[in-house]
Tab-separated table of C-alpha atoms in Angstrom:
chain	number	residue	atom	x	y	z
A	27	MET	CA	38.836	-0.321	-8.606
A	28	GLY	CA	36.231	-0.221	-11.343
A	29	VAL	CA	33.456	-2.256	-12.962
A	30	SER	CA	33.792	-5.719	-14.524
A	31	LYS	CA	31.141	-7.702	-16.370
A	32	TYR	CA	30.825	-11.500	-16.232
A	33	SER	CA	28.350	-14.075	-17.443
A	34	PHE	CA	26.154	-15.351	-14.610
A	35	SER	CA	24.301	-17.963	-16.685
A	36	LYS	CA	25.620	-20.751	-18.899
A	37	ASP	CA	23.788	-19.425	-21.955
A	38	GLY	CA	25.124	-15.894	-21.456
A	39	THR	CA	21.707	-14.247	-21.124
A	40	ILE	CA	22.208	-13.186	-17.487
A	41	ASP	CA	25.121	-10.958	-16.556
A	42	GLU	CA	26.830	-10.125	-13.286
A	43	TYR	CA	28.580	-6.815	-12.650
A	44	GLU	CA	31.376	-6.557	-10.091
A	45	LEU	CA	32.126	-3.144	-8.564
A	46	THR	CA	35.363	-2.606	-6.652
A	47	ASN	CA	36.819	0.286	-4.667
A	48	ILE	CA	40.242	1.471	-3.561
A	49	ALA	CA	40.078	-0.685	-0.405
A	50	GLY	CA	39.618	-3.867	-2.455
A	51	THR	CA	36.000	-4.305	-1.383
A	52	ALA	CA	33.861	-5.874	-4.092
A	53	ILE	CA	30.122	-6.129	-4.649
A	54	SER	CA	28.367	-8.059	-7.410
A	55	ILE	CA	24.891	-7.548	-8.876
A	56	THR	CA	23.097	-9.616	-11.517
A	57	THR	CA	20.722	-8.483	-14.237
A	58	TRP	CA	18.307	-11.159	-12.979
A	59	GLY	CA	16.291	-9.388	-10.309
A	60	ALA	CA	18.942	-6.658	-9.910
A	61	ARG	CA	20.184	-8.879	-7.080
A	62	LEU	CA	23.174	-8.257	-4.856
A	63	THR	CA	25.017	-11.574	-5.007
A	64	ARG	CA	28.280	-10.767	-3.220
A	65	PHE	CA	29.680	-8.237	-0.769
A	66	VAL	CA	33.302	-9.145	-0.120
A	67	VAL	CA	35.235	-7.077	2.428
A	68	ASP	CA	38.249	-7.376	4.736
A	69	ASP	CA	37.494	-7.700	8.438
A	70	LYS	CA	39.524	-6.120	11.273
A	71	SER	CA	42.252	-8.768	10.932
A	72	GLY	CA	42.444	-8.547	7.147
A	73	LYS	CA	40.444	-11.715	6.506
A	74	ARG	CA	38.258	-11.633	3.378
A	75	ARG	CA	34.597	-12.327	4.058
A	76	ASP	CA	31.582	-12.551	1.749
A	77	ILE	CA	28.869	-11.245	4.067
A	78	VAL	CA	25.671	-11.716	2.025
A	79	ALA	CA	23.651	-14.834	1.198
A	80	GLY	CA	23.247	-16.090	-2.348
A	81	PHE	CA	24.234	-18.606	-4.994
A	82	ASP	CA	27.120	-18.965	-7.445
A	83	SER	CA	25.171	-19.008	-10.704
A	84	TYR	CA	21.810	-18.368	-12.302
A	85	GLU	CA	21.303	-22.122	-12.684
A	86	SER	CA	21.945	-22.867	-9.007
A	87	TRP	CA	19.577	-20.029	-8.109
A	88	GLN	CA	16.849	-21.548	-10.286
A	89	GLU	CA	17.395	-24.943	-8.663
A	90	SER	CA	17.094	-23.341	-5.231
A	91	LEU	CA	13.632	-21.937	-6.050
A	92	ALA	CA	12.238	-25.475	-6.078
A	93	ILE	CA	13.296	-25.743	-2.428
A	94	ASP	CA	12.705	-22.276	-0.999
A	95	ASP	CA	12.613	-18.632	-2.091
A	96	PRO	CA	13.926	-16.245	0.581
A	97	TYR	CA	14.454	-13.450	-2.030
A	98	PHE	CA	18.204	-13.417	-1.384
A	99	GLY	CA	19.681	-10.082	-2.507
A	100	ALA	CA	16.703	-9.191	-4.676
A	101	THR	CA	15.109	-5.964	-5.757
A	102	VAL	CA	11.487	-6.671	-4.828
A	103	GLY	CA	8.361	-4.969	-6.153
A	104	ARG	CA	6.333	-3.451	-7.553
A	105	VAL	CA	5.410	-3.276	-3.873
A	106	GLY	CA	7.642	-4.677	-1.158
A	107	GLY	CA	6.031	-6.362	1.836
A	108	ARG	CA	2.482	-7.580	2.251
A	109	ILE	CA	-0.728	-6.221	0.753
A	110	TRP	CA	-3.956	-7.359	2.428
A	111	PRO	CA	-6.606	-7.970	1.262
A	112	CYS	CA	-5.129	-8.436	-2.189
A	113	ASP	CA	-8.423	-9.213	-3.922
A	114	SER	CA	-9.892	-5.707	-3.595
A	115	VAL	CA	-7.128	-3.123	-3.990
A	116	GLN	CA	-8.413	0.355	-4.816
A	117	VAL	CA	-6.233	2.303	-7.265
A	118	GLY	CA	-7.613	5.299	-9.114
A	119	ASN	CA	-11.270	4.645	-9.785
A	120	ALA	CA	-10.920	0.900	-10.138
A	121	THR	CA	-10.580	-2.220	-8.010
A	122	TYR	CA	-7.752	-4.656	-8.744
A	123	THR	CA	-7.021	-8.240	-7.755
A	124	LEU	CA	-3.376	-9.021	-7.056
A	125	PRO	CA	-1.858	-12.519	-6.820
A	126	GLU	CA	-2.355	-14.325	-3.519
A	127	ASN	CA	1.117	-15.769	-3.021
A	128	GLN	CA	0.707	-16.116	0.731
A	129	PRO	CA	-2.333	-17.642	2.452
A	130	GLY	CA	-5.148	-15.404	3.628
A	131	LYS	CA	-5.478	-13.002	0.681
A	132	VAL	CA	-1.913	-11.721	0.984
A	133	CYS	CA	0.190	-10.495	-1.931
A	134	LEU	CA	3.852	-10.560	-0.918
A	135	HIS	CA	6.705	-8.665	-2.621
A	136	GLY	CA	4.883	-7.877	-5.846
A	137	GLY	CA	3.266	-11.233	-6.561
A	138	ARG	CA	4.346	-14.581	-7.945
A	139	VAL	CA	6.738	-13.172	-10.548
A	140	GLY	CA	7.823	-9.821	-9.179
A	141	PHE	CA	10.846	-7.654	-9.954
A	142	ASP	CA	13.029	-10.247	-8.212
A	143	LYS	CA	12.549	-12.663	-11.144
A	144	ARG	CA	12.663	-10.184	-14.039
A	145	VAL	CA	15.668	-9.473	-16.236
A	146	PHE	CA	16.945	-5.886	-16.029
A	147	ILE	CA	19.003	-3.974	-18.569
A	148	ALA	CA	22.350	-2.815	-17.135
A	149	GLN	CA	24.283	0.351	-17.911
A	150	VAL	CA	27.677	1.264	-16.443
A	151	ILE	CA	27.383	4.823	-15.101
A	152	SER	CA	30.872	5.232	-13.698
A	153	GLU	CA	33.938	3.028	-13.342
A	154	SER	CA	35.448	4.981	-10.448
A	155	GLN	CA	34.764	7.433	-7.620
A	156	PRO	CA	32.354	5.682	-7.161
A	157	ALA	CA	31.918	2.642	-9.387
A	158	SER	CA	28.259	2.627	-10.395
A	159	VAL	CA	25.855	0.524	-12.493
A	160	ARG	CA	22.205	1.254	-13.256
A	161	PHE	CA	19.644	-1.526	-13.744
A	162	THR	CA	16.409	-0.741	-15.605
A	163	TYR	CA	13.202	-2.724	-15.956
A	164	VAL	CA	9.926	-1.670	-17.603
A	165	SER	CA	6.946	-3.406	-16.024
A	166	PRO	CA	3.998	-3.538	-18.464
A	167	ASP	CA	0.460	-2.507	-17.584
A	168	GLY	CA	-1.290	-5.373	-15.785
A	169	GLU	CA	1.832	-7.277	-14.807
A	170	GLU	CA	1.011	-9.227	-11.639
A	171	GLY	CA	-2.309	-7.376	-11.596
A	172	PHE	CA	-0.859	-3.890	-11.061
A	173	PRO	CA	-2.182	-1.045	-13.237
A	174	GLY	CA	-0.054	1.127	-15.512
A	175	GLU	CA	3.303	0.700	-17.201
A	176	VAL	CA	6.073	1.495	-14.723
A	177	GLU	CA	9.769	2.026	-15.380
A	178	LEU	CA	12.132	1.286	-12.510
A	179	GLN	CA	15.804	2.240	-12.381
A	180	VAL	CA	17.972	0.858	-9.574
A	181	THR	CA	21.501	2.238	-9.328
A	182	TYR	CA	24.152	0.501	-7.222
A	183	SER	CA	27.276	2.482	-6.314
A	184	LEU	CA	30.301	1.390	-4.273
A	185	HIS	CA	32.143	4.216	-2.534
A	186	ASP	CA	35.679	4.194	-1.173
A	187	ASP	CA	34.417	4.267	2.429
A	188	ASN	CA	32.924	0.779	1.871
A	189	SER	CA	29.393	2.132	1.543
A	190	MET	CA	27.011	0.717	-1.017
A	191	HIS	CA	24.410	3.221	-2.187
A	192	ILE	CA	21.153	2.007	-3.747
A	193	ASP	CA	19.106	4.646	-5.552
A	194	TYR	CA	15.641	3.858	-6.891
A	195	SER	CA	13.783	5.938	-9.467
A	196	GLY	CA	10.305	5.085	-10.728
A	197	ARG	CA	7.991	6.587	-13.320
A	198	LEU	CA	4.458	5.790	-14.454
A	199	ASN	CA	4.604	5.710	-18.255
A	200	SER	CA	0.949	4.883	-18.866
A	201	GLY	CA	-2.249	5.069	-16.856
A	202	THR	CA	-3.406	7.646	-14.336
A	203	GLU	CA	-2.348	6.064	-11.031
A	204	THR	CA	-0.548	3.049	-9.653
A	205	ILE	CA	1.084	1.884	-6.413
A	206	PHE	CA	4.837	1.569	-6.078
A	207	ASN	CA	7.111	0.699	-3.152
A	208	PRO	CA	10.200	-1.365	-4.082
A	209	THR	CA	12.964	-2.373	-1.681
A	210	ASN	CA	16.071	-4.539	-1.434
A	211	HIS	CA	16.060	-7.952	0.235
A	212	THR	CA	19.745	-8.653	0.886
A	213	TYR	CA	20.531	-10.961	3.808
A	214	TRP	CA	23.594	-10.090	5.882
A	215	ASN	CA	25.827	-12.265	8.062
A	216	LEU	CA	28.812	-10.207	9.164
A	217	THR	CA	30.907	-13.270	10.004
A	218	GLY	CA	30.727	-14.436	6.391
A	219	PHE	CA	28.682	-17.361	7.753
A	220	GLU	CA	31.544	-18.616	9.952
A	221	GLU	CA	28.865	-18.347	12.591
A	222	PRO	CA	25.927	-20.130	10.922
A	223	THR	CA	23.374	-17.727	12.421
A	224	ILE	CA	23.135	-14.057	13.344
A	225	LEU	CA	21.976	-14.814	16.901
A	226	ASN	CA	25.188	-13.279	18.289
A	227	HIS	CA	24.926	-10.171	16.114
A	228	ILE	CA	24.070	-7.014	18.037
A	229	CYS	CA	21.536	-4.500	16.748
A	230	ARG	CA	20.629	-0.895	17.468
A	231	LEU	CA	17.681	0.761	15.683
A	232	ALA	CA	16.823	4.451	15.339
A	233	ALA	CA	13.157	3.503	15.616
A	234	ASP	CA	11.138	4.092	18.782
A	235	LYS	CA	7.922	2.718	17.251
A	236	TYR	CA	6.821	-0.438	15.479
A	237	MET	CA	3.697	-1.215	13.495
A	238	ALA	CA	1.008	-3.408	15.021
A	239	THR	CA	-0.317	-6.401	13.108
A	240	ARG	CA	-3.760	-7.967	12.791
A	241	GLN	CA	-4.854	-10.447	15.432
A	242	ASP	CA	-6.290	-12.773	12.783
A	243	ASN	CA	-3.146	-12.547	10.610
A	244	VAL	CA	-0.066	-11.630	12.606
A	245	MET	CA	1.970	-10.885	9.483
A	246	VAL	CA	-0.321	-8.113	8.174
A	247	PRO	CA	0.426	-4.573	9.442
A	248	THR	CA	-2.540	-2.468	10.571
A	249	GLY	CA	-0.968	0.985	10.371
A	250	GLU	CA	-1.083	1.574	14.136
A	251	LEU	CA	2.315	2.671	15.467
A	252	LEU	CA	3.135	1.524	18.996
A	253	PRO	CA	6.100	2.418	21.242
A	254	VAL	CA	8.833	-0.215	21.351
A	255	SER	CA	9.221	0.580	25.039
A	256	ASP	CA	6.017	-1.420	25.591
A	257	ASN	CA	7.556	-4.574	24.094
A	258	LYS	CA	10.995	-5.526	25.420
A	259	ALA	CA	11.746	-7.941	22.558
A	260	LEU	CA	11.277	-5.134	20.016
A	261	ASP	CA	13.180	-2.421	21.854
A	262	PHE	CA	16.414	-1.983	19.920
A	263	PHE	CA	16.058	1.767	20.443
A	264	SER	CA	16.880	2.328	24.107
A	265	GLN	CA	19.972	0.126	23.990
A	266	PRO	CA	21.671	-2.394	21.664
A	267	ARG	CA	20.470	-5.998	21.864
A	268	ARG	CA	21.590	-9.398	20.604
A	269	PHE	CA	19.159	-10.884	18.143
A	270	GLY	CA	19.398	-14.106	20.111
A	271	ASP	CA	18.270	-12.538	23.379
A	272	ASP	CA	14.556	-12.717	22.602
A	273	ILE	CA	14.229	-14.246	19.152
A	274	HIS	CA	12.820	-17.467	20.552
A	275	SER	CA	10.088	-15.650	22.457
A	276	PHE	CA	7.954	-15.351	19.316
A	277	ASP	CA	5.348	-17.921	18.352
A	278	LYS	CA	7.124	-20.638	16.377
A	279	ASN	CA	4.109	-21.450	14.197
A	280	THR	CA	3.509	-17.930	12.874
A	281	VAL	CA	6.357	-15.449	13.299
A	282	ARG	CA	9.230	-17.546	14.664
A	283	GLY	CA	11.538	-14.524	15.013
A	284	TYR	CA	11.854	-10.921	13.892
A	285	ASP	CA	9.664	-10.001	10.923
A	286	HIS	CA	8.523	-6.588	12.088
A	287	VAL	CA	7.924	-3.141	10.666
A	288	PHE	CA	9.805	-0.427	12.555
A	289	ALA	CA	9.065	3.282	12.089
A	290	VAL	CA	12.000	5.667	11.749
A	291	GLY	CA	9.564	8.455	10.830
A	292	ASP	CA	6.042	9.019	9.503
A	293	GLN	CA	7.006	10.129	5.986
A	294	PRO	CA	9.925	9.852	3.573
A	295	ALA	CA	12.634	12.341	4.564
A	296	ASP	CA	14.400	14.949	2.443
A	297	ASP	CA	17.756	13.277	3.073
A	298	ILE	CA	19.133	10.020	4.424
A	299	ARG	CA	19.190	9.497	8.189
A	300	LEU	CA	20.462	6.775	10.486
A	301	VAL	CA	18.144	3.780	10.472
A	302	ALA	CA	20.073	0.866	11.963
A	303	LYS	CA	23.433	-0.454	13.025
A	304	VAL	CA	24.290	-4.147	13.303
A	305	TRP	CA	27.660	-5.557	14.314
A	306	SER	CA	29.415	-8.846	14.957
A	307	PRO	CA	31.812	-9.176	17.898
A	308	GLN	CA	33.293	-12.224	16.167
A	309	SER	CA	34.396	-10.512	12.951
A	310	GLY	CA	34.568	-6.950	14.211
A	311	LEU	CA	32.505	-5.806	11.223
A	312	ALA	CA	29.660	-3.327	11.592
A	313	LEU	CA	26.853	-2.546	9.136
A	314	THR	CA	25.323	0.922	9.268
A	315	VAL	CA	22.080	1.567	7.368
A	316	LEU	CA	21.000	5.075	6.371
A	317	SER	CA	17.896	5.869	4.338
A	318	ASP	CA	15.347	8.525	3.459
A	319	GLN	CA	12.533	5.991	3.927
A	320	PRO	CA	10.214	5.950	6.965
A	321	ALA	CA	10.004	2.182	7.512
A	322	LEU	CA	12.459	-0.603	8.182
A	323	ILE	CA	11.432	-4.243	7.971
A	324	LEU	CA	13.728	-6.304	10.169
A	325	TYR	CA	13.643	-9.954	9.109
A	326	THR	CA	15.890	-12.597	10.650
A	327	GLY	CA	15.379	-15.354	8.066
A	328	ASN	CA	12.959	-17.264	10.255
A	329	TRP	CA	11.804	-19.697	7.548
A	330	ILE	CA	14.969	-20.404	5.531
A	331	SER	CA	15.046	-24.053	4.468
A	332	PRO	CA	18.020	-26.057	5.784
A	333	ASP	CA	18.134	-27.730	2.356
A	334	LEU	CA	19.458	-24.554	0.710
A	335	VAL	CA	23.183	-24.790	-0.077
A	336	GLY	CA	24.607	-21.523	-1.349
A	337	LYS	CA	27.944	-19.954	-2.270
A	338	HIS	CA	31.101	-21.553	-0.897
A	339	GLY	CA	29.056	-24.675	-0.028
A	340	ILE	CA	27.356	-22.910	2.868
A	341	ARG	CA	24.199	-24.628	4.097
A	342	TYR	CA	21.730	-21.971	5.179
A	343	GLU	CA	19.254	-22.381	8.027
A	344	ASN	CA	16.803	-20.420	10.148
A	345	TYR	CA	18.388	-17.156	11.344
A	346	ALA	CA	21.371	-17.603	8.983
A	347	ALA	CA	21.282	-13.902	8.091
A	348	VAL	CA	19.291	-10.718	8.618
A	349	ALA	CA	17.487	-8.534	6.073
A	350	LEU	CA	17.146	-4.799	6.693
A	351	GLU	CA	14.547	-3.602	4.192
A	352	THR	CA	13.978	0.148	3.907
A	353	GLN	CA	10.795	1.349	2.219
A	354	ARG	CA	7.489	3.160	2.580
A	355	PHE	CA	5.144	1.408	4.999
A	356	PRO	CA	3.918	-2.044	3.919
A	357	ASN	CA	0.210	-2.364	3.098
A	358	ALA	CA	0.065	1.437	2.861
A	359	VAL	CA	-2.446	1.267	-0.001
A	360	ASN	CA	-4.966	-0.067	2.533
A	361	ILE	CA	-3.983	2.299	5.363
A	362	PRO	CA	-5.481	5.791	4.863
A	363	ARG	CA	-2.787	7.510	6.930
A	364	PHE	CA	0.030	6.199	4.719
A	365	ARG	CA	-1.739	5.538	1.405
A	366	SER	CA	-0.420	8.645	-0.376
A	367	GLN	CA	3.188	7.453	0.164
A	368	VAL	CA	2.831	4.615	-2.343
A	369	LEU	CA	0.679	6.286	-5.007
A	370	LEU	CA	2.468	7.163	-8.245
A	371	HIS	CA	1.087	9.445	-10.970
A	372	PRO	CA	2.354	10.319	-14.481
A	373	ASP	CA	3.800	13.693	-13.471
A	374	GLU	CA	5.769	12.313	-10.517
A	375	THR	CA	9.088	10.554	-9.976
A	376	PHE	CA	9.401	7.995	-7.200
A	377	THR	CA	12.742	8.169	-5.386
A	378	HIS	CA	14.329	6.103	-2.628
A	379	HIS	CA	17.942	6.311	-1.409
A	380	THR	CA	19.496	3.821	1.001
A	381	VAL	CA	23.113	3.353	2.090
A	382	TYR	CA	24.635	0.169	3.543
A	383	ARG	CA	28.072	1.017	4.959
A	384	ILE	CA	30.552	-1.542	6.281
A	385	GLY	CA	33.056	-0.510	8.928
A	386	SER	CA	34.650	-1.773	12.118
A	387	ILE	CA	33.202	-1.884	15.607
């Protein structure tokens, strides 16, 4: 158990840090985008499985961007999710225009070159109990249209119970106000992609509400919270459900599957709480998600290009893996009820703690 450093790029400018624990579980994170590239664990029969999507090198990742960009494993920000309309965002006493990187005046995941494509500085915090590495990036004032200089620290820790902790800390170094809401965009397939999709994975959510979306843009959340009991396909609260049970009931031209905001609470909590549990009958592995954040974005990889070939020669496809993104509510800057959650001022520290724990069914 411990921390090892490797070169992730041919020129040696991008590093990868591997964290291991007493059980032999290993996770890897790169300085490019503070991305989780590997999560290797033994299943119930002792078989080693790498259960997250990604690529083997920085170069192969760059080549993949010309085909598709699903944000595999990335730290995304400054603001995760969608901001609409992105051409008139009110922050402080000014109006800002953010990049429209999705049609219809939508800024997604921090813009065209968000945190996912920036190079972080890594620092080993601990080599055991638990192994831990901190990744730091300073985003200058005006980057991707956002006001103020912001410093983000993302700390990954691997505990002996096979739980990966991600701790975010953010500070506004210059300016009077900005918006901030980063998250992690890892995609999970608990069979290690032996099953090419997660349609047979079973999910249970600790969320009895979901956020409605606009009728003229079904991907933009309105802020209205509705009971999942009114929508059978979204009710993972009353009982566990296979993703494949209703995934094909969504419009194939717009949503195509699960890409929904679920509410675990109204506000960030004082401590982590159960958010979700997903498991695979095939591998016997279960993923439990705990977080102090109020929102969970459940995304089933509905638009992954079949031309993407990742680690171990795996060809990805629609529904190849599922992302479980914990954060403040998306588009909160434009929703009065939730706006204060994403505002950051010079005398404040943004915090966010999420745990992804792997166990057996």
